[in-house]
Short mmCIF file of C-alpha atoms and ligand atoms in Angstrom, two decimals:
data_model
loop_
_atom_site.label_atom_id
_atom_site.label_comp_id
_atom_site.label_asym_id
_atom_site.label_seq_id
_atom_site.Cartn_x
_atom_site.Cartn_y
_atom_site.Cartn_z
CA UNK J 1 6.17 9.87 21.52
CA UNK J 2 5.37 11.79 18.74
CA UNK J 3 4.59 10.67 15.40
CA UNK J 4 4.91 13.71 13.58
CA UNK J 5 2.10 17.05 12.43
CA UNK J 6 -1.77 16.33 11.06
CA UNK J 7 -1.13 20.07 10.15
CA UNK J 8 -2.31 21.23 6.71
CA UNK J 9 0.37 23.43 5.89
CA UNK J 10 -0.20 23.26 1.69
CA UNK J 11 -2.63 23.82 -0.09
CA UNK J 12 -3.29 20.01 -1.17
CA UNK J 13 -3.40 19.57 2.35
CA UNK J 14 -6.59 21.66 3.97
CA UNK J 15 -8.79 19.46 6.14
CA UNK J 16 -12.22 19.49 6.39
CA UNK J 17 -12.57 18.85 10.30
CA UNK J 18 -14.34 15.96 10.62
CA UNK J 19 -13.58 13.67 13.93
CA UNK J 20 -13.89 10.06 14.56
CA UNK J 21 -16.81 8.43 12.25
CA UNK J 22 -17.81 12.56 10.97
CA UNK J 23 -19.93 12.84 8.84
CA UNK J 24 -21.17 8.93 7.80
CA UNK J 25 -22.52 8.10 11.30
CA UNK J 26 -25.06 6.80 9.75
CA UNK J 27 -25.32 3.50 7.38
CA UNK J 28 -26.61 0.75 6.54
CA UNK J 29 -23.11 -1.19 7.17
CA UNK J 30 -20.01 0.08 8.89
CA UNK J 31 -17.91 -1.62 6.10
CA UNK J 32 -18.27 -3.17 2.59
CA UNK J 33 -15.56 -5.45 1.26
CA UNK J 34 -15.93 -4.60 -2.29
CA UNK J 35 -14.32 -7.47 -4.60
CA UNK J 36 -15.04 -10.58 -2.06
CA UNK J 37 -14.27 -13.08 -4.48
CA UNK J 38 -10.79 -12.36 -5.50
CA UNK J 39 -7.42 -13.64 -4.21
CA UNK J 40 -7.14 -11.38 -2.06
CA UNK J 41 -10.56 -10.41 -1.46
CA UNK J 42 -11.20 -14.02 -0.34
CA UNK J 43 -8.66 -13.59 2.55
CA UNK J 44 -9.77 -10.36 3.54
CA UNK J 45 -13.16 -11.89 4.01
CA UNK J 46 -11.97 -13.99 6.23
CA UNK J 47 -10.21 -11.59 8.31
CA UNK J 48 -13.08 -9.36 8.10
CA UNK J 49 -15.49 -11.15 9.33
CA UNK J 50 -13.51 -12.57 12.26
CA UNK J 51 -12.44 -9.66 13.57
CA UNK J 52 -16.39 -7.53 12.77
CA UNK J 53 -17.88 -10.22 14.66
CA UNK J 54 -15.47 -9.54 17.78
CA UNK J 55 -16.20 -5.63 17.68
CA UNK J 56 -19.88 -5.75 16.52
CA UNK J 57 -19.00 -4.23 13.12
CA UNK J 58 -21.66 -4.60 10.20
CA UNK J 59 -20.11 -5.93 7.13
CA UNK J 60 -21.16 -6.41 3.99
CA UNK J 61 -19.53 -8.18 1.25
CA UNK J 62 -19.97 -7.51 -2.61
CA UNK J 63 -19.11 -8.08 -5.84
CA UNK J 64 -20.49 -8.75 -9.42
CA UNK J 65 -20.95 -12.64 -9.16
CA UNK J 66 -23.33 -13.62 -6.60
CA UNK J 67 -23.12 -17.27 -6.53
CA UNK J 68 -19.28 -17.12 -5.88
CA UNK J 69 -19.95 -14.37 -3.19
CA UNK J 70 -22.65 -16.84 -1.54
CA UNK J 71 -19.66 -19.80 -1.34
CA UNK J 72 -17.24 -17.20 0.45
CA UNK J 73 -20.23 -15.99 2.91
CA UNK J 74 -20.56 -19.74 3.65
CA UNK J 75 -17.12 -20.58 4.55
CA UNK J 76 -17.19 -17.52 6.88
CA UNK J 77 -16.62 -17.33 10.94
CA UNK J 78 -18.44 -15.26 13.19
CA UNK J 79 -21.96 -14.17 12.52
CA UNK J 80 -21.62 -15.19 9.16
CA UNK J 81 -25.28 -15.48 8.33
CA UNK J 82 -25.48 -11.59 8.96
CA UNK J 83 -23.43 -10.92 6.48
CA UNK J 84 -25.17 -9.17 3.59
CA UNK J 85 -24.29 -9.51 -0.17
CA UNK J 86 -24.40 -6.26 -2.77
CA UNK J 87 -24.27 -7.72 -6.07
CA UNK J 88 -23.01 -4.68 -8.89
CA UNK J 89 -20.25 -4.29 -11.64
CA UNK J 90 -17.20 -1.67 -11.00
CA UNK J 91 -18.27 0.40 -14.19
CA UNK J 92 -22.23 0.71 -12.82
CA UNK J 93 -21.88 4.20 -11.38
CA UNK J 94 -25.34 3.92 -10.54
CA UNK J 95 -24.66 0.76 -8.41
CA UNK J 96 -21.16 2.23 -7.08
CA UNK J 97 -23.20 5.65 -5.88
CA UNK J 98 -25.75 3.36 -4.27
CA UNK J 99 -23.41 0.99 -2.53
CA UNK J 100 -20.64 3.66 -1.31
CA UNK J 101 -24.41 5.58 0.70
CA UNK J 102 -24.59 2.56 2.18
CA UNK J 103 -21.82 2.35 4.27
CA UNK J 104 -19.41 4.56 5.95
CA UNK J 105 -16.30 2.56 4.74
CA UNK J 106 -15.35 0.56 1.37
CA UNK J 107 -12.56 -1.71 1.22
CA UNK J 108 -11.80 -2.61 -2.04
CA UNK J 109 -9.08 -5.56 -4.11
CA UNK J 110 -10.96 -4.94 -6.90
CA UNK J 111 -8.21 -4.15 -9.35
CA UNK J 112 -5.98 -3.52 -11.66
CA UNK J 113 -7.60 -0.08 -9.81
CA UNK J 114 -6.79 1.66 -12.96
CA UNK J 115 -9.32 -0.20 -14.67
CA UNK J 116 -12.07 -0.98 -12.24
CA UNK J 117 -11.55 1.62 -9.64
CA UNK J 118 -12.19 4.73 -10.58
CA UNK J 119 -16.34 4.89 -10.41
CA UNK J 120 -15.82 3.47 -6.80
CA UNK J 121 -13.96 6.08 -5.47
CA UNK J 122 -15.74 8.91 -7.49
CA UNK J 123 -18.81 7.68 -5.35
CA UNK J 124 -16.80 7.38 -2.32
CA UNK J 125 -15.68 10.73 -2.27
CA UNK J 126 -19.15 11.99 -3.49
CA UNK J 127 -21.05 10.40 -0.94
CA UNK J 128 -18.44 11.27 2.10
CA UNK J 129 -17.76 7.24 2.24
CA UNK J 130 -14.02 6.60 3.45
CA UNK J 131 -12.26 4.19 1.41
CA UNK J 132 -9.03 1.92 1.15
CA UNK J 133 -7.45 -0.28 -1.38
CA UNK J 134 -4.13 -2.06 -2.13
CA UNK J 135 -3.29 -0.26 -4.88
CA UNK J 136 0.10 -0.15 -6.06
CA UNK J 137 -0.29 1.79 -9.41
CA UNK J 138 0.76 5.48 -8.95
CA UNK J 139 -0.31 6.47 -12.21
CA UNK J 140 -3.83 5.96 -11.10
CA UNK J 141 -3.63 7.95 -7.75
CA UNK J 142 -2.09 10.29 -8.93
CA UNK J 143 -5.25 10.93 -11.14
CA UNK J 144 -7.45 10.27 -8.57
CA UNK J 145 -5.74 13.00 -6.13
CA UNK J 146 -6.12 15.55 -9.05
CA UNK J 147 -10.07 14.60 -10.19
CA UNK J 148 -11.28 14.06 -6.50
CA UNK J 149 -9.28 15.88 -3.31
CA UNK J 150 -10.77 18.94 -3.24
CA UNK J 151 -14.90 17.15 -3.39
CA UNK J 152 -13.17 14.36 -0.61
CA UNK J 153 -12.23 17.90 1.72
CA UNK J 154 -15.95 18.96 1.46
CA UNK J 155 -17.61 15.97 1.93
CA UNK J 156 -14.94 14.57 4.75
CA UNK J 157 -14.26 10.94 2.43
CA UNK J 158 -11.03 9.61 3.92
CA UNK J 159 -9.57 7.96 0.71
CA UNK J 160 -6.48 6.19 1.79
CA UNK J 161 -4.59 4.34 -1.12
CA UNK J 162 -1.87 1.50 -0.62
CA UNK J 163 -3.14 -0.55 2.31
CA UNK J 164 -1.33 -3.88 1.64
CA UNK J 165 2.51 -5.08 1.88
CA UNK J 166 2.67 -1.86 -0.56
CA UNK J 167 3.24 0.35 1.25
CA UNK J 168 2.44 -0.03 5.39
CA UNK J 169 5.33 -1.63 6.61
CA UNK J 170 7.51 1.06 4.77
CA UNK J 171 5.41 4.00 5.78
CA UNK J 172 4.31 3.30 8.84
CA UNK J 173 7.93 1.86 9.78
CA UNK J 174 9.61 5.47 8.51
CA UNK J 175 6.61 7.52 10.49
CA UNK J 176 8.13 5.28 13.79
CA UNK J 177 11.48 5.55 12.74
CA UNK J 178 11.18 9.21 12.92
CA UNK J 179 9.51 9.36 15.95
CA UNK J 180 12.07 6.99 18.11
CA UNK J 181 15.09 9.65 16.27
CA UNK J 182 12.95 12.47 17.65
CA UNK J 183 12.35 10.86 21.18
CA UNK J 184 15.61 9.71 21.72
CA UNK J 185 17.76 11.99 19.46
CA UNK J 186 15.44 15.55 19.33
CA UNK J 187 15.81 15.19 15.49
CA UNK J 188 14.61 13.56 12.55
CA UNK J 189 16.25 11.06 10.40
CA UNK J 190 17.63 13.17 7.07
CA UNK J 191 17.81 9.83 5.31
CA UNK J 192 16.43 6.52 5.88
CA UNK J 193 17.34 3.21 3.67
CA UNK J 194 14.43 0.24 3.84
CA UNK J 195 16.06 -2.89 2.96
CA UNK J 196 13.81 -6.18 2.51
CA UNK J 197 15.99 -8.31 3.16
CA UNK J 198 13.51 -11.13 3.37
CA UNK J 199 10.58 -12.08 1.33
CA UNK J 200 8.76 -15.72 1.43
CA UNK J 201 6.07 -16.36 -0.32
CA UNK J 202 3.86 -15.84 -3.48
CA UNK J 203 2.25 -13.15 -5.37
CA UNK J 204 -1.69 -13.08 -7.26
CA UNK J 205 -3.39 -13.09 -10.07
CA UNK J 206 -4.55 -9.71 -9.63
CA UNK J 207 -0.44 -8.44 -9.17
CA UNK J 208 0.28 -10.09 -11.70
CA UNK J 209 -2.73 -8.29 -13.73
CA UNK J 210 -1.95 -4.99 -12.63
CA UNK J 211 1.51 -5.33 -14.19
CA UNK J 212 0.48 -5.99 -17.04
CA UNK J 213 -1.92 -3.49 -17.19
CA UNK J 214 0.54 -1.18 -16.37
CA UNK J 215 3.10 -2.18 -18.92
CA UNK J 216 0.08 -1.66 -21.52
CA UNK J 217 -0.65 1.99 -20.27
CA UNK J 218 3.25 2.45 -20.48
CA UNK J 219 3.01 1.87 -24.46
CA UNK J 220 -0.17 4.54 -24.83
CA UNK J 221 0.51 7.18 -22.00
CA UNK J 222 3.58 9.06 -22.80
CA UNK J 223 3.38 10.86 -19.03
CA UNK J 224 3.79 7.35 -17.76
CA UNK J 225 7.74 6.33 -18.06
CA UNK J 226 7.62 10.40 -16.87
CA UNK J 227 5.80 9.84 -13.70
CA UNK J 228 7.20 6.67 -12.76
CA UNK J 229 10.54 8.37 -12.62
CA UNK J 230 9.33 11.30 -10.38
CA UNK J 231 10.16 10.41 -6.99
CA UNK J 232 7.55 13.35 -5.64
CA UNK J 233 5.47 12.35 -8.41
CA UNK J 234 2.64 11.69 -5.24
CA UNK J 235 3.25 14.81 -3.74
CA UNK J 236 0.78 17.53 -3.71
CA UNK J 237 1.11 19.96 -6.35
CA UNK J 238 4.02 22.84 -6.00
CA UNK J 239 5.44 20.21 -3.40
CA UNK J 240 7.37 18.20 -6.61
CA UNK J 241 10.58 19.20 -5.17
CA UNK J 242 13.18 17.49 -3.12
CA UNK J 243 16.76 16.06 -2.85
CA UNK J 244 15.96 12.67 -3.79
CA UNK J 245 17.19 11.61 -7.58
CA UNK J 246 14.52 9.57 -9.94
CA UNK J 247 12.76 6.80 -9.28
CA UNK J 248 14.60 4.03 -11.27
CA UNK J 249 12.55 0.54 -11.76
CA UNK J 250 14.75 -2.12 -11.63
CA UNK J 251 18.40 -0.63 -12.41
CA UNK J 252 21.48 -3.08 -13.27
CA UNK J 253 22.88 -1.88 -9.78
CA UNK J 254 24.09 -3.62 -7.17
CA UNK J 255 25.53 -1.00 -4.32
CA UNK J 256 27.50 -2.26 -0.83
CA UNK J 257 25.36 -1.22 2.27
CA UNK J 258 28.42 -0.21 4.77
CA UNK J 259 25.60 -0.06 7.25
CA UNK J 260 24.20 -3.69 7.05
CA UNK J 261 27.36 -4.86 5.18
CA UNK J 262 25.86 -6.69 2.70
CA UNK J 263 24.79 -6.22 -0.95
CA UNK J 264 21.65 -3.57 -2.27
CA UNK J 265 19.64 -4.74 -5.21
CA UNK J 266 17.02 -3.32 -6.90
CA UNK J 267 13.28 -4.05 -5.24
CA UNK J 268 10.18 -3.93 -7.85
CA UNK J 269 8.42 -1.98 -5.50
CA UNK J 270 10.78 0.23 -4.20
CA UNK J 271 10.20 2.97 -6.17
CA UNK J 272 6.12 3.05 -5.38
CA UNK J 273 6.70 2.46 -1.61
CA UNK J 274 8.79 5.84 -1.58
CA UNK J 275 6.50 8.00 -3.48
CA UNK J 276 3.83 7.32 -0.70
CA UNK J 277 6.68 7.62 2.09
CA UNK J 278 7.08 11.29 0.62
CA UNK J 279 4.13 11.63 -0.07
CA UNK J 280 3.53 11.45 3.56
CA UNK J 281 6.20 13.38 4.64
CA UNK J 282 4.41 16.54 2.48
CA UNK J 283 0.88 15.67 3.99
CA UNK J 284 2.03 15.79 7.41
CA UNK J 285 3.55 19.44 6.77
CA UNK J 286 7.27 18.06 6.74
CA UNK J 287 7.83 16.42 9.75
CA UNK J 288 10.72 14.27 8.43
CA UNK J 289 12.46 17.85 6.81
CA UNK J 290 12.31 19.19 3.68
CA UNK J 291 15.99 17.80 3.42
CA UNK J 292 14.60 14.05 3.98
CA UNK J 293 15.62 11.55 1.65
CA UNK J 294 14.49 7.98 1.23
CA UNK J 295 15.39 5.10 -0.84
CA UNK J 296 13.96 1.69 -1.24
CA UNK J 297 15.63 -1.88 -1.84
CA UNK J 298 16.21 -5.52 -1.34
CA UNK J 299 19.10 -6.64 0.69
CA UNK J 300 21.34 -9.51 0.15
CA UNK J 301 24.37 -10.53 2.36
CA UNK J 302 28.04 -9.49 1.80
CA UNK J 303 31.04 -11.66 0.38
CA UNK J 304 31.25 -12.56 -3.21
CA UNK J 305 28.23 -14.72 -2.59
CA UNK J 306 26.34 -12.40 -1.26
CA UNK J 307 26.97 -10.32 -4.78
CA UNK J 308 26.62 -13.21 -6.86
CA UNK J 309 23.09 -13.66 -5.16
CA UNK J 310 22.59 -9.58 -5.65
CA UNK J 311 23.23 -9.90 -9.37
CA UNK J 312 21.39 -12.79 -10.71
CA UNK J 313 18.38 -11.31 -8.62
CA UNK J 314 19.09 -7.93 -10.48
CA UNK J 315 19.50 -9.80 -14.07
CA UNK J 316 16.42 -11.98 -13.64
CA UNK J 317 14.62 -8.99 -12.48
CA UNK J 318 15.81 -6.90 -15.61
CA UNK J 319 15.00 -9.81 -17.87
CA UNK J 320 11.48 -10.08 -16.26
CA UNK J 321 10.56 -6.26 -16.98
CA UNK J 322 11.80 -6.49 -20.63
CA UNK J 323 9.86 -9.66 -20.98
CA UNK J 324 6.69 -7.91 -19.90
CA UNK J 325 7.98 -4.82 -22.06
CA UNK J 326 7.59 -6.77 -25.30
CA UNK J 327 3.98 -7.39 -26.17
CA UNK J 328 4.79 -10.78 -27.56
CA UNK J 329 7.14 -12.05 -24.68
CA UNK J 330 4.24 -10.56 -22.43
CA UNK J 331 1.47 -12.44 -24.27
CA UNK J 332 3.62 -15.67 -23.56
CA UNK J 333 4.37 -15.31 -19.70
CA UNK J 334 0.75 -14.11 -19.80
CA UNK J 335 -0.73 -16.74 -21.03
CA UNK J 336 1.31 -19.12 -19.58
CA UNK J 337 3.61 -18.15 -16.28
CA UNK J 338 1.54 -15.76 -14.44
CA UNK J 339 -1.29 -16.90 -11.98
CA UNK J 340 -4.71 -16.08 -13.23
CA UNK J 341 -7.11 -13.39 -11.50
CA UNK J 342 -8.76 -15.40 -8.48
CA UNK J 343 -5.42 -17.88 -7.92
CA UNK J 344 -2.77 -17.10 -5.57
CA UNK J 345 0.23 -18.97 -3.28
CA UNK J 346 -1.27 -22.25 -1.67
CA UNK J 347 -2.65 -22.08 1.54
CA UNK J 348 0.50 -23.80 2.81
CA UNK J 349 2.72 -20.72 0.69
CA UNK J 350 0.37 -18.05 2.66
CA UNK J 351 0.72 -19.46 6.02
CA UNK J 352 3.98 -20.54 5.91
CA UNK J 353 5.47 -17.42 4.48
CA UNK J 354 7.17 -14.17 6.31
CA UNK J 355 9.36 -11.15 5.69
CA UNK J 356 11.80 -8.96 7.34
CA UNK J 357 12.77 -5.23 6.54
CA UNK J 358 15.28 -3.14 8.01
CA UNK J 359 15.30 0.71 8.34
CA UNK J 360 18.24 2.25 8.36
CA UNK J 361 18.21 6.11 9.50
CA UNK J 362 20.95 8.32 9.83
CA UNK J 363 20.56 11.64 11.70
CA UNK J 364 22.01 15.01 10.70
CA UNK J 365 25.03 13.89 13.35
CA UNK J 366 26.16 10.96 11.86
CA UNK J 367 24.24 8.88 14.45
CA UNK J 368 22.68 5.20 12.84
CA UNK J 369 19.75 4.45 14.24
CA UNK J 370 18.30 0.47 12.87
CA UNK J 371 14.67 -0.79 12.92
CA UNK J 372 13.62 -4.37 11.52
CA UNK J 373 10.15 -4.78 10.82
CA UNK J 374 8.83 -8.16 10.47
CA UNK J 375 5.75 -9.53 9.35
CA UNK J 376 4.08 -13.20 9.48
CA UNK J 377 2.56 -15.19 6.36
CA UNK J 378 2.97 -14.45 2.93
CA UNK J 379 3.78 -11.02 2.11
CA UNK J 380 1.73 -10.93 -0.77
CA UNK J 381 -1.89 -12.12 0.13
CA UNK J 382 -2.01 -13.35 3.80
CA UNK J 383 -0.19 -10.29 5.18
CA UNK J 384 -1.28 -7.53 2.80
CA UNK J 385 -4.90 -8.80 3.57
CA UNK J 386 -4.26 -8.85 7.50
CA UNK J 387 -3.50 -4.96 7.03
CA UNK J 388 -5.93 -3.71 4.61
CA UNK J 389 -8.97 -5.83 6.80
CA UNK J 390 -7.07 -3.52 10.02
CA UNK J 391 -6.79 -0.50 7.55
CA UNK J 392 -10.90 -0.64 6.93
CA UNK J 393 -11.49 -1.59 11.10
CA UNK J 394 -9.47 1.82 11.58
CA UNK J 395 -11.30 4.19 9.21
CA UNK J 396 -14.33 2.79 10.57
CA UNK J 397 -13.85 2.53 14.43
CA UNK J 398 -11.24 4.82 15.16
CA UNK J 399 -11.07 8.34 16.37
CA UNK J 400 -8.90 9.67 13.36
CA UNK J 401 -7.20 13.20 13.62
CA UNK J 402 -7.48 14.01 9.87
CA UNK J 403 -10.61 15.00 7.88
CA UNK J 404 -11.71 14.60 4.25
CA UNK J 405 -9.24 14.35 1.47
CA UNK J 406 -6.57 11.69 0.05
CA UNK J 407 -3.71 10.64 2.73
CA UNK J 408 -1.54 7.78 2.53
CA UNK J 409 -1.12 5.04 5.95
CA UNK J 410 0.52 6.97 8.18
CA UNK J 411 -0.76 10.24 7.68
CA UNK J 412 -4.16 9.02 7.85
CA UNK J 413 -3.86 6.57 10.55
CA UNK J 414 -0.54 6.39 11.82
CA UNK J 415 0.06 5.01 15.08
CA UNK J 416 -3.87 3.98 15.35
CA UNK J 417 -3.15 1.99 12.50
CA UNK J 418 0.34 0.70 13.76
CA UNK J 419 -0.93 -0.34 17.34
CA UNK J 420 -3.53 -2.37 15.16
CA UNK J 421 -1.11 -4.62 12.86
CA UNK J 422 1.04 -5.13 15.66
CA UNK J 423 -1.91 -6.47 17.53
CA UNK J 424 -3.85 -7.96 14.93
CA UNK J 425 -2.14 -8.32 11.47
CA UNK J 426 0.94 -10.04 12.59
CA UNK J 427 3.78 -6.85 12.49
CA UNK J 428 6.56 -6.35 14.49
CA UNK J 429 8.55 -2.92 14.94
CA UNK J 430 11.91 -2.76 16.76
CA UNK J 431 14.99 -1.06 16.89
CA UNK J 432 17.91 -3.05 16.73
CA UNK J 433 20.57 -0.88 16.59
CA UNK J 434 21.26 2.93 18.47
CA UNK J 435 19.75 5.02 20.61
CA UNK J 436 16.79 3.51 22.06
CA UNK J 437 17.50 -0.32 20.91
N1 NAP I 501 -0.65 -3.57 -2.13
C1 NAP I 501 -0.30 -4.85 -2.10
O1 NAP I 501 0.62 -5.20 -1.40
C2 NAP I 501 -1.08 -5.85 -2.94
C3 NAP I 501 -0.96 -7.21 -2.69
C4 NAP I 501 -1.74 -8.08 -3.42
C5 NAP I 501 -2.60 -7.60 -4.40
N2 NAP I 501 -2.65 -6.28 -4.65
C6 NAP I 501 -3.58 -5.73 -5.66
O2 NAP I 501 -4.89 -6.08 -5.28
C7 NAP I 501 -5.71 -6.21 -6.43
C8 NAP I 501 -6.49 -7.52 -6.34
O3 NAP I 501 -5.62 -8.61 -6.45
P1 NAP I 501 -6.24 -10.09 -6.48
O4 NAP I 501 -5.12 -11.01 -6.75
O5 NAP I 501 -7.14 -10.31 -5.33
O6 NAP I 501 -7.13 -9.97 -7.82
P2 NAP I 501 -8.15 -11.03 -8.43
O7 NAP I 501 -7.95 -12.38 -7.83
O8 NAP I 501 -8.07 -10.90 -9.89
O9 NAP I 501 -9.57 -10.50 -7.91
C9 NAP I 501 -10.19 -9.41 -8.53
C10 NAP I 501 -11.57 -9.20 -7.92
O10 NAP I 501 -12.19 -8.18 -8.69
C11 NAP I 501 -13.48 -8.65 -9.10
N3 NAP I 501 -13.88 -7.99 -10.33
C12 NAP I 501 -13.23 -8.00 -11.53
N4 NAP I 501 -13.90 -7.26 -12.43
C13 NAP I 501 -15.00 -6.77 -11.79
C14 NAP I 501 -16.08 -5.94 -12.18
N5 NAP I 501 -16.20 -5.46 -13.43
N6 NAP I 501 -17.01 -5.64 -11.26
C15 NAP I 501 -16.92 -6.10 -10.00
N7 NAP I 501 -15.93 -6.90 -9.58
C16 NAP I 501 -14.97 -7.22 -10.46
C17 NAP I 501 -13.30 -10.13 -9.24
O11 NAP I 501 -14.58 -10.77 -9.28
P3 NAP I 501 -14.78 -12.27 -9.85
O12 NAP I 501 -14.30 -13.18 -8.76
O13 NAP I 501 -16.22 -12.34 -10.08
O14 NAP I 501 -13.94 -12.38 -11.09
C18 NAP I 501 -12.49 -10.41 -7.98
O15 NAP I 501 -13.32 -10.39 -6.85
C19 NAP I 501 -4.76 -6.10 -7.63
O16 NAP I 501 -4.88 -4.80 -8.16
C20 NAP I 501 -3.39 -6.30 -7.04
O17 NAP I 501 -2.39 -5.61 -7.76
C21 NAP I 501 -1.91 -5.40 -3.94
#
């Protein structure tokens, strides 16, 4: 099966060859989990040091509070005693240089990454460290792509962005999608439609913070509203191009999926989880077609319920973002709506939570072909920190085919990293309808 070119075909695209662990052999620790303490970072801890201990990995945690990194190393598994603690602050860039020589892979949820992650990967990149995150703020890679890529080529830093429920299961699913159309059809999907058509569970203080940090930036960067709307806005530069329309956060649309045969609505992070999806497509050299379009939404059912549903979803949504929009309405669901940095769902909300997403991809032909991708606990912390701890155990462990330079998921780590979340994370890929199901 083939999941599509490693071929550097652009200019943003030249690799620095640089196979398996290249040129950071050599560390202190395999992998630091940089931000420990966090929602997020608390989970990924967990899952860190369960699954280092099985493959002998050296970990390190850190972070800028040491007793509250001391309490998480205690309620560790494995060798938790072995676990050693970096105490720094993001904006030390003496501290960040130090750290990222230390290892040969940081996995950071320190964020809003617009405000605390930009020293971390400047030292990443500088000191040939790979890196991965779960950022979800394009704004911010896209300036990180134009200040670092061609320093990552040379020094062979794989800096791979997105690593949570935004955006794996869509690109990964897509990069599979693709394949299965080329294995069983000999061509590419021209467009493929990711539904969610489930979501259970709870979202963090830190998601909740980088909203709001981005709905600040919106009122003082006038490229941001700009950007946002670009749907190649991620792609490398002279590669802006394409057949898919703008990007539009949370439009009063509700469209009828003849496909599904049910009801689209707008997703909040629809529009993010395509610009890495195309973003991949570019990277890889165009192995979906130049022609490839994607789209992003949420999926209710069909029948005047199902629209009902579809709408007040699409309202609330609308409501929400004009809330946050208006500094005083923001100040109030601030202060007192949205969790807190370091509180998240309930441990019963994380392990009791799931999601499904369908693929829909239609060939040149006509021909449908339908994958549902399904994931265990709650999208927003349990999952998300199942695939970033898998995203870090790849970059570290695996022989990867790409060298230095920024790549998203799948053109990094494609089906290494797919084989892991299937195994380890809790993902399932199948296709349900077509050729091949
Ligand atoms: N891609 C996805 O699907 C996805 C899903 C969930 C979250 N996220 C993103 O992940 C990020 C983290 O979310 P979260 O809920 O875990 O956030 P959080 O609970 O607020 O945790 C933030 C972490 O950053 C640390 N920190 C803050 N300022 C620091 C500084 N100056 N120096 C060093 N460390 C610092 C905090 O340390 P203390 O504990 O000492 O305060 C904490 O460990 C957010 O950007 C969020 O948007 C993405």
């Amino acid at each position: 099966m083939g999941f599509g070119r490693f071929s550097g075909a652009d200019h943003d695209t030249r690799q620095t060859p640089s196979s398996g662990q290249g040129v950071v052999a050599k560390r202190t620790y395999d992998i630091v989990l940089w931000g420990a303490t966090g929602a997020t970072g608390r989970r990924a801890a967990h899952h860190l040091a369960r699954r280092c201990a099985e493959s002998g990995v050296a970990l390190a945690i850190g972070g800028r509070n040491r007793g509250k990194l001391e309490h998480v190393r205690d309620g560790l598994a494995g060798r938790a005693g072995e676990i050693a603690i970096l105490v720094g602050d993001s904006f030390d860039t003496a501290f960040m240089d130090e750290m990222s020589a230390q290892t040969r892979v940081v996995v950071s949820t320190v964020g809003p990454f617009a405000v605390y992650g930009s020293a971390l990967v400047a030292a990443c990149v500088a000191n040939g460290t790979h890196y991965c995150d779960l950022t979800g703020e394009p704004q911010w890679m896209r300036e990180m792509i134009d200040t670092h890529q061609d320093q990552a080529r040379e020094t062979g830093a794989r800096i791979v962005h997105a690593c949570g429920h935004d955006s794996i299961p869509s690109d990964l699913g897509v990069q599979l999608l693709q394949a299965k159309a080329l294995d069983h059809c000999g061509q590419p999907c021209r467009r493929i439609t990711t539904r969610v058509t489930r979501m259970k569970g709870g979202f963090s203080g830190g998601t909740a913070g980088s909203f709001l940090n981005a709905m600040r930036l919106r009122e003082t960067d006038p490229d941001f509203d700009h950007l946002s709307a670009d749907p190649y806005a991620l792609c490398p530069t002279g590669e802006r191009e394409g057949p898919d329309g703008p990007d539009r956060m949370m439009p009063l649309e509700v469209t009828w999926d003849a496909d599904l045969q049910a009801w689209a609505y707008p997703y909040f992070m629809g529009p993010m989880n395509s610009k890495v999806v195309r973003r991949s497509n570019a990277v890889m050299g165009y192995p979906y077609g130049r022609d490839f379009r994607y789209t992003e939404t949420a999926l209710s059912r069909g029948g005047v319920g199902g629209w009902l549903a579809a709408m007040r979803k699409t309202l609330f949504g609308k409501l929400f973002l004009i809330a946050m929009a208006i500094p005083a309405t923001r100040g109030l669901l601030e202060r007192h709506v949205l969790p807190k940095s370091g509180e998240g769902p309930s441990k019963e909300v994380r392990e009791s939570g799931s999601y499904e997403i369908i693929q829909v991809g239609t060939l040149r032909d006509g021909t449908v072909l339908k994958q549902r991708i399904t994931g265990q606990g709650d999208p927003g912390v349990r999952s998300t920190t199942m695939m970033l701890t898998e995203a870090a155990l790849c970059l570290a462990e695996d022989e990867i085919a790409v060298g230095g330079g920024f790549w998203t998921p799948a053109s990094a780590m494609g089906p290494l990293l797919l084989a892991r979340i299937t195994a380890h994370a809790g993902l399932s890929f199948e296709i349900i309808a077509g050729r091949g199901a």
